[in-house]
Coordinates of C-alpha atoms in Angstrom, one line a residue:
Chain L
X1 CA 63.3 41.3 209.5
X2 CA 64.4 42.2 205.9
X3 CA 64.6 46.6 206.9
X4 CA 66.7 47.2 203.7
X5 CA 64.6 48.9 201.8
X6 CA 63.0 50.1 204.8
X7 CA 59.0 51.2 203.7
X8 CA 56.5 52.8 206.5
X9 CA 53.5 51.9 207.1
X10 CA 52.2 54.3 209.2
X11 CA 53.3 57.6 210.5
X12 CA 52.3 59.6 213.4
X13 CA 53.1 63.3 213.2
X14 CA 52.8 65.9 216.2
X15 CA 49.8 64.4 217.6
X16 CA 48.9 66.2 220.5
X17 CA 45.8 65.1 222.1
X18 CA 43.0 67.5 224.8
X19 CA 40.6 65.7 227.0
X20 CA 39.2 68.9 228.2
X21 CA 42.0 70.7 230.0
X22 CA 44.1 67.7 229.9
X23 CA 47.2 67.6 228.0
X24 CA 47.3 63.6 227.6
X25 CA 50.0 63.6 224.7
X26 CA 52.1 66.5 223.6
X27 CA 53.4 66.6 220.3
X28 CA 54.4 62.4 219.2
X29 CA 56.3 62.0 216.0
X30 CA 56.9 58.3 215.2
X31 CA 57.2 56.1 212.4
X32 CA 55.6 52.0 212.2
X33 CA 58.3 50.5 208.9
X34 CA 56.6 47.2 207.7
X35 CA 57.3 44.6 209.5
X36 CA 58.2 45.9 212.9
X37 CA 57.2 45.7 215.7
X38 CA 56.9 48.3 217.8
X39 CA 56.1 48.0 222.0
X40 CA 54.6 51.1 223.8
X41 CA 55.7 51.1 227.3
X42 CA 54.4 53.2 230.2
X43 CA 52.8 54.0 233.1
X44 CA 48.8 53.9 233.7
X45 CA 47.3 57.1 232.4
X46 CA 51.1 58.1 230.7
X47 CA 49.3 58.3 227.1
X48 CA 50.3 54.9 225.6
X49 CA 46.7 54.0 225.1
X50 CA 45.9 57.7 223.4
X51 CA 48.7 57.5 221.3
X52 CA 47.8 53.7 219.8
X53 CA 44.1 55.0 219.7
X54 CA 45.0 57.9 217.6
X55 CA 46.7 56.0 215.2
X56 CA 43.1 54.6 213.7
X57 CA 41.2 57.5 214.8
X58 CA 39.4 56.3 217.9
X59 CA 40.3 59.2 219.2
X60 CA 40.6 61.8 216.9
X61 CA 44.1 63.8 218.0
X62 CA 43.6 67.4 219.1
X63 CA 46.3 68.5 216.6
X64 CA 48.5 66.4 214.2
X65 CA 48.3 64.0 211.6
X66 CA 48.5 60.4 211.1
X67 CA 49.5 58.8 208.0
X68 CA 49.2 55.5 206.8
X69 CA 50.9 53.9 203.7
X70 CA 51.8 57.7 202.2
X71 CA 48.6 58.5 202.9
X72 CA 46.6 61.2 205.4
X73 CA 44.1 60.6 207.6
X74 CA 43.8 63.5 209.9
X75 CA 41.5 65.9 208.7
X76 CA 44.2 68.6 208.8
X77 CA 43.6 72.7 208.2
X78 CA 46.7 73.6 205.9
X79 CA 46.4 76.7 208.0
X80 CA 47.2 74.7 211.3
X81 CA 49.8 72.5 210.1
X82 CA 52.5 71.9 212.6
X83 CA 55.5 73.4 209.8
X84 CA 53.3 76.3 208.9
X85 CA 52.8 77.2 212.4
X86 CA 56.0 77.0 213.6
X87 CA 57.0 79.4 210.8
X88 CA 54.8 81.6 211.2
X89 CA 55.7 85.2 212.6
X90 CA 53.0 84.8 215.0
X91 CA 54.9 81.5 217.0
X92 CA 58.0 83.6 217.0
X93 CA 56.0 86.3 218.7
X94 CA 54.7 84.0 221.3
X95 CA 58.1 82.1 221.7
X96 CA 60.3 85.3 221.9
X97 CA 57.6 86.2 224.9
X98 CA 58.9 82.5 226.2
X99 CA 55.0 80.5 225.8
X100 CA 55.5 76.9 226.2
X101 CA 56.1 75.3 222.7
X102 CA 52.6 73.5 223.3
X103 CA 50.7 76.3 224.9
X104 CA 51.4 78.1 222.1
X105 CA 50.8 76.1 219.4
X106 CA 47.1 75.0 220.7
X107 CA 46.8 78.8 220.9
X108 CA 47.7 79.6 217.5
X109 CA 44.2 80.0 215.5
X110 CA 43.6 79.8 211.6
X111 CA 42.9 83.7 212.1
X112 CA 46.3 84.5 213.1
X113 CA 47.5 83.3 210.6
X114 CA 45.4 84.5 208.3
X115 CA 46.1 88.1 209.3
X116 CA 50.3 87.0 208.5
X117 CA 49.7 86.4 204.7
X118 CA 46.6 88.5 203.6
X119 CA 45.0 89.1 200.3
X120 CA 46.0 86.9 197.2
X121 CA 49.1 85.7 199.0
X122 CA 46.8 83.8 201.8
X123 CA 44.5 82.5 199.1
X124 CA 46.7 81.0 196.3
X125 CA 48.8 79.9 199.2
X126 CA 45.2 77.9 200.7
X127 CA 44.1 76.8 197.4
X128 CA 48.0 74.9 196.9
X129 CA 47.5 73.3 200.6
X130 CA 44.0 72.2 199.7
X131 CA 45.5 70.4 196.9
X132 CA 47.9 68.5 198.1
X133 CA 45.6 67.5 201.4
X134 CA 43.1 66.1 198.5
X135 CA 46.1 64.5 197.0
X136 CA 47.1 62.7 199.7
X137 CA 43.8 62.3 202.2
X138 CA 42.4 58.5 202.4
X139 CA 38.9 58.5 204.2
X140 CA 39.3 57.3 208.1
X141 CA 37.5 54.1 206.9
X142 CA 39.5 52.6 204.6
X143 CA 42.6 53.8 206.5
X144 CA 41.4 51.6 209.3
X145 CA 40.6 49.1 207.2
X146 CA 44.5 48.8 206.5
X147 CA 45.5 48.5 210.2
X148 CA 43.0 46.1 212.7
X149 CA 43.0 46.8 216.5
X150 CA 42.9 44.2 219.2
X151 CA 41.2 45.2 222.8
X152 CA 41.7 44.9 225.8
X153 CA 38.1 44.1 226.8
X154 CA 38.1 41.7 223.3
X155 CA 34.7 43.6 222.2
X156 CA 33.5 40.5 220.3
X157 CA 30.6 41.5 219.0
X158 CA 27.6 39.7 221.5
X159 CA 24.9 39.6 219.0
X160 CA 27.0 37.4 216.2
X161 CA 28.5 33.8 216.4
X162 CA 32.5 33.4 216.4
X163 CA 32.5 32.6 212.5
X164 CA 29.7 35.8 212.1
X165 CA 32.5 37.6 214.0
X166 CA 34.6 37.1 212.0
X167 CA 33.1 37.4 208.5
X168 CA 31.0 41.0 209.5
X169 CA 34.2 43.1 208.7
X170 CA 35.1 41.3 205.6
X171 CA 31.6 41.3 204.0
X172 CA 30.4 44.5 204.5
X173 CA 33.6 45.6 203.3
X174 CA 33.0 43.5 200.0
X175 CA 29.2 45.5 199.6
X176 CA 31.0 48.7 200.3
X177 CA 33.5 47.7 197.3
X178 CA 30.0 46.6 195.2
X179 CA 31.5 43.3 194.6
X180 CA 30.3 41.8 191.6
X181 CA 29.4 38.0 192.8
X182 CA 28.9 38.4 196.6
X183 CA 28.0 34.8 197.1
X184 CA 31.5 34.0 195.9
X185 CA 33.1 36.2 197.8
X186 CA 31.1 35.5 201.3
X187 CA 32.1 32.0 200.4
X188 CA 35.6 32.6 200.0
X189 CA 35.6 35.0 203.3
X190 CA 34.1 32.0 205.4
X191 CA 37.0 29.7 204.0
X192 CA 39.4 31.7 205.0
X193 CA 37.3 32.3 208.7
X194 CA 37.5 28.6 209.0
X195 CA 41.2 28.5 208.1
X196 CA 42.0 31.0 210.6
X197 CA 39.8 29.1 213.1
X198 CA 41.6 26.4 212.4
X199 CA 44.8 28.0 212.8
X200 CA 44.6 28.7 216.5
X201 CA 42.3 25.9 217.2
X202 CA 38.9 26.6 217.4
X203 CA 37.1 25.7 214.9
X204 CA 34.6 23.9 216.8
X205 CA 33.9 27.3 218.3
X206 CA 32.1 27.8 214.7
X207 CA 28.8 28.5 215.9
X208 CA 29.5 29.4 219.5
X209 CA 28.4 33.0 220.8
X210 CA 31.4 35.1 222.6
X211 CA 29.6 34.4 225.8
X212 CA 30.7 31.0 226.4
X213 CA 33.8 31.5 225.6
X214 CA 37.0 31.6 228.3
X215 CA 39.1 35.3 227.8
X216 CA 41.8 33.8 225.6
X217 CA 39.8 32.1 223.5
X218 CA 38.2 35.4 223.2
X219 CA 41.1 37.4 222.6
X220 CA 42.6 34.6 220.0
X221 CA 39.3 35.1 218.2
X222 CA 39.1 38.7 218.1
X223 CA 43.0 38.6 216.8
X224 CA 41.7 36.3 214.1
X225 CA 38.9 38.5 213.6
X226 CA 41.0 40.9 212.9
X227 CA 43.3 38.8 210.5
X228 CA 40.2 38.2 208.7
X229 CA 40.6 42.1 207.2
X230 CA 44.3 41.0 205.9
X231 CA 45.2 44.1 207.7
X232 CA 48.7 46.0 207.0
X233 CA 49.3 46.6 210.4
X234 CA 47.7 45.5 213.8
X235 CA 47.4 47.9 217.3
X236 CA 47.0 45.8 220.1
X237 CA 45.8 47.8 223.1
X238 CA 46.9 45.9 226.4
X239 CA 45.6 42.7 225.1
X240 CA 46.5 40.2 227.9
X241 CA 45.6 43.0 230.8
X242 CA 41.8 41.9 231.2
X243 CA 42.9 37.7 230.5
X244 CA 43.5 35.6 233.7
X245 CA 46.7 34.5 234.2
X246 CA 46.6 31.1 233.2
X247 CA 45.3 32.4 229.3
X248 CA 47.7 35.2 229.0
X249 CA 50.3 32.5 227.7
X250 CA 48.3 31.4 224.6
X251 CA 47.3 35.1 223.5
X252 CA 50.8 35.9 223.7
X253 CA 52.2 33.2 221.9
X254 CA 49.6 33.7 218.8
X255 CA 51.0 37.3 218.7
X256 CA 54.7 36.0 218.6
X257 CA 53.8 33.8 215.6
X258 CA 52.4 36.5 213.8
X259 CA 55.5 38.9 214.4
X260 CA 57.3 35.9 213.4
X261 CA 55.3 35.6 210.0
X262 CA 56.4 39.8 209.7
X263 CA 52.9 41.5 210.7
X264 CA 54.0 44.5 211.4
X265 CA 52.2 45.5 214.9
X266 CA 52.4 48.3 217.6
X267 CA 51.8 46.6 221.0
X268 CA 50.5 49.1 224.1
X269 CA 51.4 46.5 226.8
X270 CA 53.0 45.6 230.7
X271 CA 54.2 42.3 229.3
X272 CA 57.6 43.5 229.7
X273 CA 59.4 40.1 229.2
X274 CA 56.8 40.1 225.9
X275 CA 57.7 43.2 224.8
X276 CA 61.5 42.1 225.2
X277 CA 61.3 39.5 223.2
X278 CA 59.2 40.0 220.0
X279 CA 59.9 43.9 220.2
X280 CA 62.2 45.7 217.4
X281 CA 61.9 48.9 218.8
X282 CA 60.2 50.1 222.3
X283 CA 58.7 53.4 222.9
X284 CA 58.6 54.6 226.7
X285 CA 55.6 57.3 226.8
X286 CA 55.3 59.5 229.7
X287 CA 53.9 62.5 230.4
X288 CA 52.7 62.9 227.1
X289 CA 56.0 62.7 225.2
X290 CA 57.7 59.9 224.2
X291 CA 60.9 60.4 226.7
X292 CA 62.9 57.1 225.6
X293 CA 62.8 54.8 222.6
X294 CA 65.4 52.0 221.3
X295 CA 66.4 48.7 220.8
X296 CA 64.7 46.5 223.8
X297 CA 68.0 46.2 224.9
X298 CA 68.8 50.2 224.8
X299 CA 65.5 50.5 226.7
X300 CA 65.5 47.5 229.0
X301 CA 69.0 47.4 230.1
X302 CA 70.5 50.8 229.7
X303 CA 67.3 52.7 230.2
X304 CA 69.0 56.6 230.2
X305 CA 65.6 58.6 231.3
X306 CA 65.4 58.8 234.9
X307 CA 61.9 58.4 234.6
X308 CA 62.5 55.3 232.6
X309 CA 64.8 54.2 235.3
X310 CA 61.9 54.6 237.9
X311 CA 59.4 52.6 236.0
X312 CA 61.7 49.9 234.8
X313 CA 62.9 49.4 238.2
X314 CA 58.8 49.0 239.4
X315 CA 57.7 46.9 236.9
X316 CA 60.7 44.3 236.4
Chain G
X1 CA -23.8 50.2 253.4
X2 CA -22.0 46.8 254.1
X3 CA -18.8 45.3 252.3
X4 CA -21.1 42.5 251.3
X5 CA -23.5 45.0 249.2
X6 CA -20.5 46.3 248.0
X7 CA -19.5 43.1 246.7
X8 CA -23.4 42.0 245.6
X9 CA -23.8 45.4 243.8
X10 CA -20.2 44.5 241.8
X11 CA -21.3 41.9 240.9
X12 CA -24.5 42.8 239.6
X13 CA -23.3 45.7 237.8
X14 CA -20.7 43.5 236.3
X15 CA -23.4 41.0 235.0
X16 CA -26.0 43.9 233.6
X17 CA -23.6 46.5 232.2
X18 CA -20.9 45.0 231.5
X19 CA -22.0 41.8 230.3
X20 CA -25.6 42.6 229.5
X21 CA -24.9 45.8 227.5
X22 CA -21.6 45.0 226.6
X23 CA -20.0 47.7 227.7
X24 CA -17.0 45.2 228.8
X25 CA -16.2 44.6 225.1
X26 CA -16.6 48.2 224.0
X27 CA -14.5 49.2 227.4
X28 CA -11.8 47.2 226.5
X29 CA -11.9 47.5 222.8
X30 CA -11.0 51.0 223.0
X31 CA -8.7 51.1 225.5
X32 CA -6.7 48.6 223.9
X33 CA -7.0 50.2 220.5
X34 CA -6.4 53.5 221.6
X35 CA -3.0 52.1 223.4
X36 CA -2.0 50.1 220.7
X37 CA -2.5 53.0 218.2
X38 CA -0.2 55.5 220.8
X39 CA 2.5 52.9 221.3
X40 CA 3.0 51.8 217.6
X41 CA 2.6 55.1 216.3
X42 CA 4.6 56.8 219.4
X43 CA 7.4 54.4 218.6
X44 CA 7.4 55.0 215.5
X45 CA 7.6 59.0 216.1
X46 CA 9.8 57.7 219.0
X47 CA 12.8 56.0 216.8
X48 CA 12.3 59.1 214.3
X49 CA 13.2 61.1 218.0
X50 CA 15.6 58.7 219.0
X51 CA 17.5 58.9 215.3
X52 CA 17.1 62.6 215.1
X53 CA 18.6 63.4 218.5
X54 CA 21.7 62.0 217.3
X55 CA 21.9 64.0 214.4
X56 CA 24.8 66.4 213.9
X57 CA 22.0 69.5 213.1
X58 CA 22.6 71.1 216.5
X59 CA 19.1 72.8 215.6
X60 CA 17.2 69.8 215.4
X61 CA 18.8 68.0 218.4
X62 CA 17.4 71.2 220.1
X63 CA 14.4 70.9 218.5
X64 CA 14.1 67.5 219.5
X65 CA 15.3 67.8 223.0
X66 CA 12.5 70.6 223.8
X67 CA 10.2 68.7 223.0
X68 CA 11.0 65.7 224.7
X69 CA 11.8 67.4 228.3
X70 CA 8.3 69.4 227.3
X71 CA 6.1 66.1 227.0
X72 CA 7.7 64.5 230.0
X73 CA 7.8 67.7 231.9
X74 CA 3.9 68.4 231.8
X75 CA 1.1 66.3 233.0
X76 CA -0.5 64.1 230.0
X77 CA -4.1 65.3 230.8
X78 CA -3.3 68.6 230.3
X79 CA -1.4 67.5 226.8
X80 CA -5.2 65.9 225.9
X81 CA -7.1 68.9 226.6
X82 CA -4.6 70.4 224.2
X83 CA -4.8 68.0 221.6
X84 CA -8.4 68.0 222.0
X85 CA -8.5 71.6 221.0
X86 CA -5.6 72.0 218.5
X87 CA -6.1 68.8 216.7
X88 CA -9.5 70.4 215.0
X89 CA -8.3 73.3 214.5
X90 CA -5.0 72.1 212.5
X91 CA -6.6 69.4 210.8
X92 CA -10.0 71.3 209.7
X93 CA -10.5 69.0 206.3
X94 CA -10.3 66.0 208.0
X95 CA -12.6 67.1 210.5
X96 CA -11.0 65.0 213.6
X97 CA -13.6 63.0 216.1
X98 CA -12.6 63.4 219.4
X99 CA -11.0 60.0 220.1
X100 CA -8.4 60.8 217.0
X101 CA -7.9 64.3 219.1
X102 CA -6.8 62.1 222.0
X103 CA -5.3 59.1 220.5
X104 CA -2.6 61.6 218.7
X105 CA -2.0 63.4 222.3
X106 CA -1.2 60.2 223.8
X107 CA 0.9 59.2 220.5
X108 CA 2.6 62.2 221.2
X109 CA 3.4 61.9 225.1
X110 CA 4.6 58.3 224.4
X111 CA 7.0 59.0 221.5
X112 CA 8.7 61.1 223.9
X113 CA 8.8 58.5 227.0
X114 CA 9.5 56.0 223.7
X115 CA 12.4 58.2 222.5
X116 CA 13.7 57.8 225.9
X117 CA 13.7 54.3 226.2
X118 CA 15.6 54.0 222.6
X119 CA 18.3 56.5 223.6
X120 CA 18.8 54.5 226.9
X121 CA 18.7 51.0 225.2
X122 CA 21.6 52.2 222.4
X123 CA 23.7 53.4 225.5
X124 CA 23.6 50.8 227.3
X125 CA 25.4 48.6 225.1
X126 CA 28.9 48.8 225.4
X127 CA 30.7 51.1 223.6
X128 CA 33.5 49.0 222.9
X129 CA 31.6 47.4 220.6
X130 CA 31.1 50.6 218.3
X131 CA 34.7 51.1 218.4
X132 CA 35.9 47.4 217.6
X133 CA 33.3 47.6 214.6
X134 CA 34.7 51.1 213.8
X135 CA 38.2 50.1 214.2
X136 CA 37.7 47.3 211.6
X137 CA 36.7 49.9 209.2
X138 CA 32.9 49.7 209.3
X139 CA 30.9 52.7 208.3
X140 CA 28.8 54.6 211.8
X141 CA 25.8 53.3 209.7
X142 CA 26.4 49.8 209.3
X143 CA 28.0 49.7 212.9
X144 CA 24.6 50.9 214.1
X145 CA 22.6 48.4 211.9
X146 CA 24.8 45.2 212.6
X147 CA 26.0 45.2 215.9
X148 CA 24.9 47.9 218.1
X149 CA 20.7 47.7 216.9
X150 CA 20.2 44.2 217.5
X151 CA 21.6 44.1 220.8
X152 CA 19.6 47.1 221.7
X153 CA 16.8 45.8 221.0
X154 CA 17.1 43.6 223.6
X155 CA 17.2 46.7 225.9
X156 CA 14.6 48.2 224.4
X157 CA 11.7 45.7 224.0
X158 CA 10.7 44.6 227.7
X159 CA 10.6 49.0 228.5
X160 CA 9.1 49.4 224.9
X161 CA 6.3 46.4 227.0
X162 CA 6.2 48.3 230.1
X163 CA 5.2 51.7 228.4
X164 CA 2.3 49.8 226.8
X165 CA 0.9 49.3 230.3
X166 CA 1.4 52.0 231.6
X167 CA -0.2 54.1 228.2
X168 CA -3.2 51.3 229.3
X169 CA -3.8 53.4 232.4
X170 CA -2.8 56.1 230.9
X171 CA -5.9 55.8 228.7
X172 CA -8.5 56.3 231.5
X173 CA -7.3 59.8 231.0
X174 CA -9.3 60.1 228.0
X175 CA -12.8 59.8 229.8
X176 CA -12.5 63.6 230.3
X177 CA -13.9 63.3 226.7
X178 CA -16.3 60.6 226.9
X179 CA -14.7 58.8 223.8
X180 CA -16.0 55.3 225.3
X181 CA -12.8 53.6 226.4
X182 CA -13.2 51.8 229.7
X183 CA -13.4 54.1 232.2
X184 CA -15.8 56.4 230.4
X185 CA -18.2 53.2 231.4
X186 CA -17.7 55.3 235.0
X187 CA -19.6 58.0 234.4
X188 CA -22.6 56.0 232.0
X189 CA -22.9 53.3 234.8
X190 CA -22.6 56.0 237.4
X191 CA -25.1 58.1 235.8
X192 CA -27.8 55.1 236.2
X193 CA -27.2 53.8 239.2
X194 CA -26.0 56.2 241.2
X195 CA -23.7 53.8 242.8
X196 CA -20.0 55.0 242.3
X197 CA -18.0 52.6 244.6
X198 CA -18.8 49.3 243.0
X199 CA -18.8 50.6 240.0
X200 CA -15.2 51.8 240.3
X201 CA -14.0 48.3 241.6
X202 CA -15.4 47.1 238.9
X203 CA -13.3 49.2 236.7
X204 CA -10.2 48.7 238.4
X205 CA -10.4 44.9 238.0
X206 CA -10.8 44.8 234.4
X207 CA -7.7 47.1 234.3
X208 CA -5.9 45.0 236.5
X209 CA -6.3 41.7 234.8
X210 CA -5.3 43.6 231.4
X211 CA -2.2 45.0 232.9
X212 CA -1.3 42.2 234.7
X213 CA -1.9 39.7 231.7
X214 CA 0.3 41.4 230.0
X215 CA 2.8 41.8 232.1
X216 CA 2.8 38.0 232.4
X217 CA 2.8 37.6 228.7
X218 CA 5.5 39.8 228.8
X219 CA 7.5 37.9 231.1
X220 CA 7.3 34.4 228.6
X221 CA 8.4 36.7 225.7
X222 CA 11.4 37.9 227.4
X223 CA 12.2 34.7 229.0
X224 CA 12.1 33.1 225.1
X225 CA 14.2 36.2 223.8
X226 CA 16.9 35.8 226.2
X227 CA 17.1 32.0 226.2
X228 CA 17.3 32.8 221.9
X229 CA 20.5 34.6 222.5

């Protein structure tokens, strides 16, 4: 990986993330730098999934912001942003009175600190945050449309062919950009279908519909698929979890190839001799937090969290 | 009275009321014309529902919602005496007969069973298909249109059938207000002959061999749709 002059590609800040009560994540800061790749390890219901499904929105974090290539996608109140609360007299308040850092924070309302900087203060001080969140905000859709995601449950779309499959995303996207000659273009996007059929083998699969399709040939496609958007970065989620085990092999080798060719791709997975091997950095997420994160071989062979310990010494 | 009068007076009503005077054809005619009109129209209205329901307008979701548990929640003859009445009475310029009064009742009452049947058929495809379309950047509109619609449809279309048959019974309901669809043939037979069970077999043959056609028909279509997939 050439790191050096090291350029991020997408930026989780402070996500925390409610299903109803439930605290799944907590506060995650992390940073995705082109061309890495990045392996989230942890145990079932830990928050790995959450956390790679808030990167693209799929779940829209309770709190924080997600950037990707300098640019915002969280739709974030410059009232509640993480720095502004933290500095507020309000959060001292709370804190002095020893609330929980996230208790307090998902308690913190616009209103509170509203009441902190009153009058023309408050307003000149909202108008400058508006700003700069127009500045920097990128609509959720074409933020997704620079990083793919691959399933676990492939979600090939039923109703389409393989090669339909694959040209959907890029030919809608085309009529969304009004592009001039869409004939051309459609031509040119089922080229480059075909190429990347081609690549992993399948191009006889053309005209095929998902359902007679084995699992890895399903999940190579919906990688593919994926391709087909030239994404900047690609979120796996557990893609070998729902394959048997005789087709987990050929998923996982595609995936080397392209962190080979320098995709730059965050990987929720068990695979830990996968994750190992192709990984530049792994992230152990428990509890919410991320407890542990290094080299493989800071995580894998001197793992330091104890709960790191427990679940390395499970799972290998 | 024997079971063998009871089949000789069927079939002689059959022969010189249905046949003779036709009422068969008129019987049928407007029982099918009177379904057909509530189905298309209620699924029309229905969709409209269906699309509305997912709005983000809390108001008209409620709106919506109200009247959909209303219509399902309250027997359909008692939403034709209704129309019957308001109909006219909204509508004074157009001056409504009383088979428009009823076909819109029923119209209504189906766009809310029809609703239904929409909602269900979206849901029931997966949602991982919605998110793998969303995740590749696709717009909530053209996610509905492309992917989650046509596969839908395939949900919805053998229940969309089965409402048709059962609006066909639903139908009889209208011979409260003699509008002449088949089993308003009841009371004119009835009236004449003074001979109720025949002519009630009678009835409920012709309604069986409609429904059950149909159903049959049915069957073939879906057979075809699902071997087209």
């Amino acid at each position: 990986m050439l790191n050096e002059n090291k350029e991020v590609m997408l930026e989780v800040k402070n996500i925390f993330k409610n299903f109803g009560d439930l605290e799944v994540l907590k506060g995650v800061s992390t940073e995705v730098d082109k061309g890495e790749v990045i392996s989230i390890i942890g145990a079932s219901g830990s928050g790995k999934s959450t956390l790679l499904r808030c990167m693209n929105l799929l779940e829209e974090p309770t709190f924080g912001e997600v950037w990707i290539e300098g640019k915002l996608m969280t739709p974030v109140d410059p009232y509640l942003h993480y720095d502004v609360i933290k500095a507020s007299n309000t959060y001292k308040k709370l804190a002095a009175e020893g609330m929980d850092e996230v208790d307090a924070i998902m308690k913190i309302k616009k209103e509170d600190l509203l009441q902190e900087k009153s009058g023309k203060e408050g307003s000149e001080y909202k108008s400058l945050m508006d700003k700069i969140y127009k500045e920097n905000h990128i609509d959720t859709n074409l933020g997704r449309r620079k990083m793919s995601m691959v399933f676990q449950q492939f979600n090939l779309f039923n109703n389409l062919t393989v090669l339909e499959n694959i040209m959907l995303a890029p030919v809608e996207t085309a009529k969304y950009n009004k592009v001039k000659d869409l004939n051309g273009e459609k031509a040119k996007i089922r080229e480059q279908a075909f190429t990347l059929l081609k690549r992993i083998g399948l191009e006889d699969k053309a005209d095929v519909y998902p359902s007679k399709l084995s699992g890895g040939q399903k999940q190579r496609i919906a990688i593919v698929r994926s391709l087909a958007m030239n994404p900047d970065v690609m979120l796996f989620d557990e893609p070998t979890s729902a394959l048997d085990p005789e087709m987990i092999g050929e998923v996982l080798d595609l995936m080397k190839e392209l962190a080979q060719a320098g995709m730059t791709m965050v990987i929720v997975t068990h695979e830990m001799g996968f994750a190992r091997e192709v990984s530049d950095r792994v992230l152990f997420v428990d509890e919410g937090y991320i407890k542990e994160e290094g080299t493989p071989e800071e995580v894998f062979d001197h793992p330091k969290d104890p709960r790191l310990q427990d679940f390395l010494s499970k799972v290998l | 009275m024997t079971m063998g009068s009871i089949f000789h007076d069927m079939w002689d009503i059959f022969v010189e009321y249905y046949i003779g005077q036709g009422l068969l054809w008129t019987g049928i005619g407007y029982t099918l014309a009177l379904s057909a009109i509530a189905v298309f129209f209620g699924a029309i209205l229905g969709a409209l529902l269906a699309i509305g329901k997912m709005s983000r307008f809390k108001a008209l979701r409620f709106i919506i919602t109200a009247f959909i548990e209303i219509m399902r929640g309250t027997p359909a003859l008692l939403q034709l005496y209704i129309a019957y009445f308001i109909v006219p009475m909204l509508l004074t310029n157009l001056n409504p007969t009383p088979i428009a009064c009823v076909a819109i009742g029923l119209m209504l009452n189906s766009a809310a069973y029809v609703s239904e049947i929409i909602r269900s058929g979206i849901d029931a495809v997966d949602k991982g298909q919605t998110e793998a379309a969303r995740a590749l950047g696709l717009t909530a509109r053209t996610t509905m249109v492309k992917v989650v619609m046509p596969q839908a449809i395939k949900n919805i279309l053998p229940a969309l059938g089965n409402e048709f048959i059962t609006i066909i019974k639903e139908t009889s309901l209208a011979s409260n207000f003699f509008v002449g669809e088949l089993m308003t043939t009841y009371a004119v037979i009835k009236g004449v002959t003074f001979n109720p069970i025949p002519t009630l077999m009678d009835i409920g043959i012709i309604y069986f061999v409609m429904t059950f056609t149909l159903s049959k028909l049915m069957g073939i279509a879906e057979r075809r749709m699902k071997a087209s997939a």
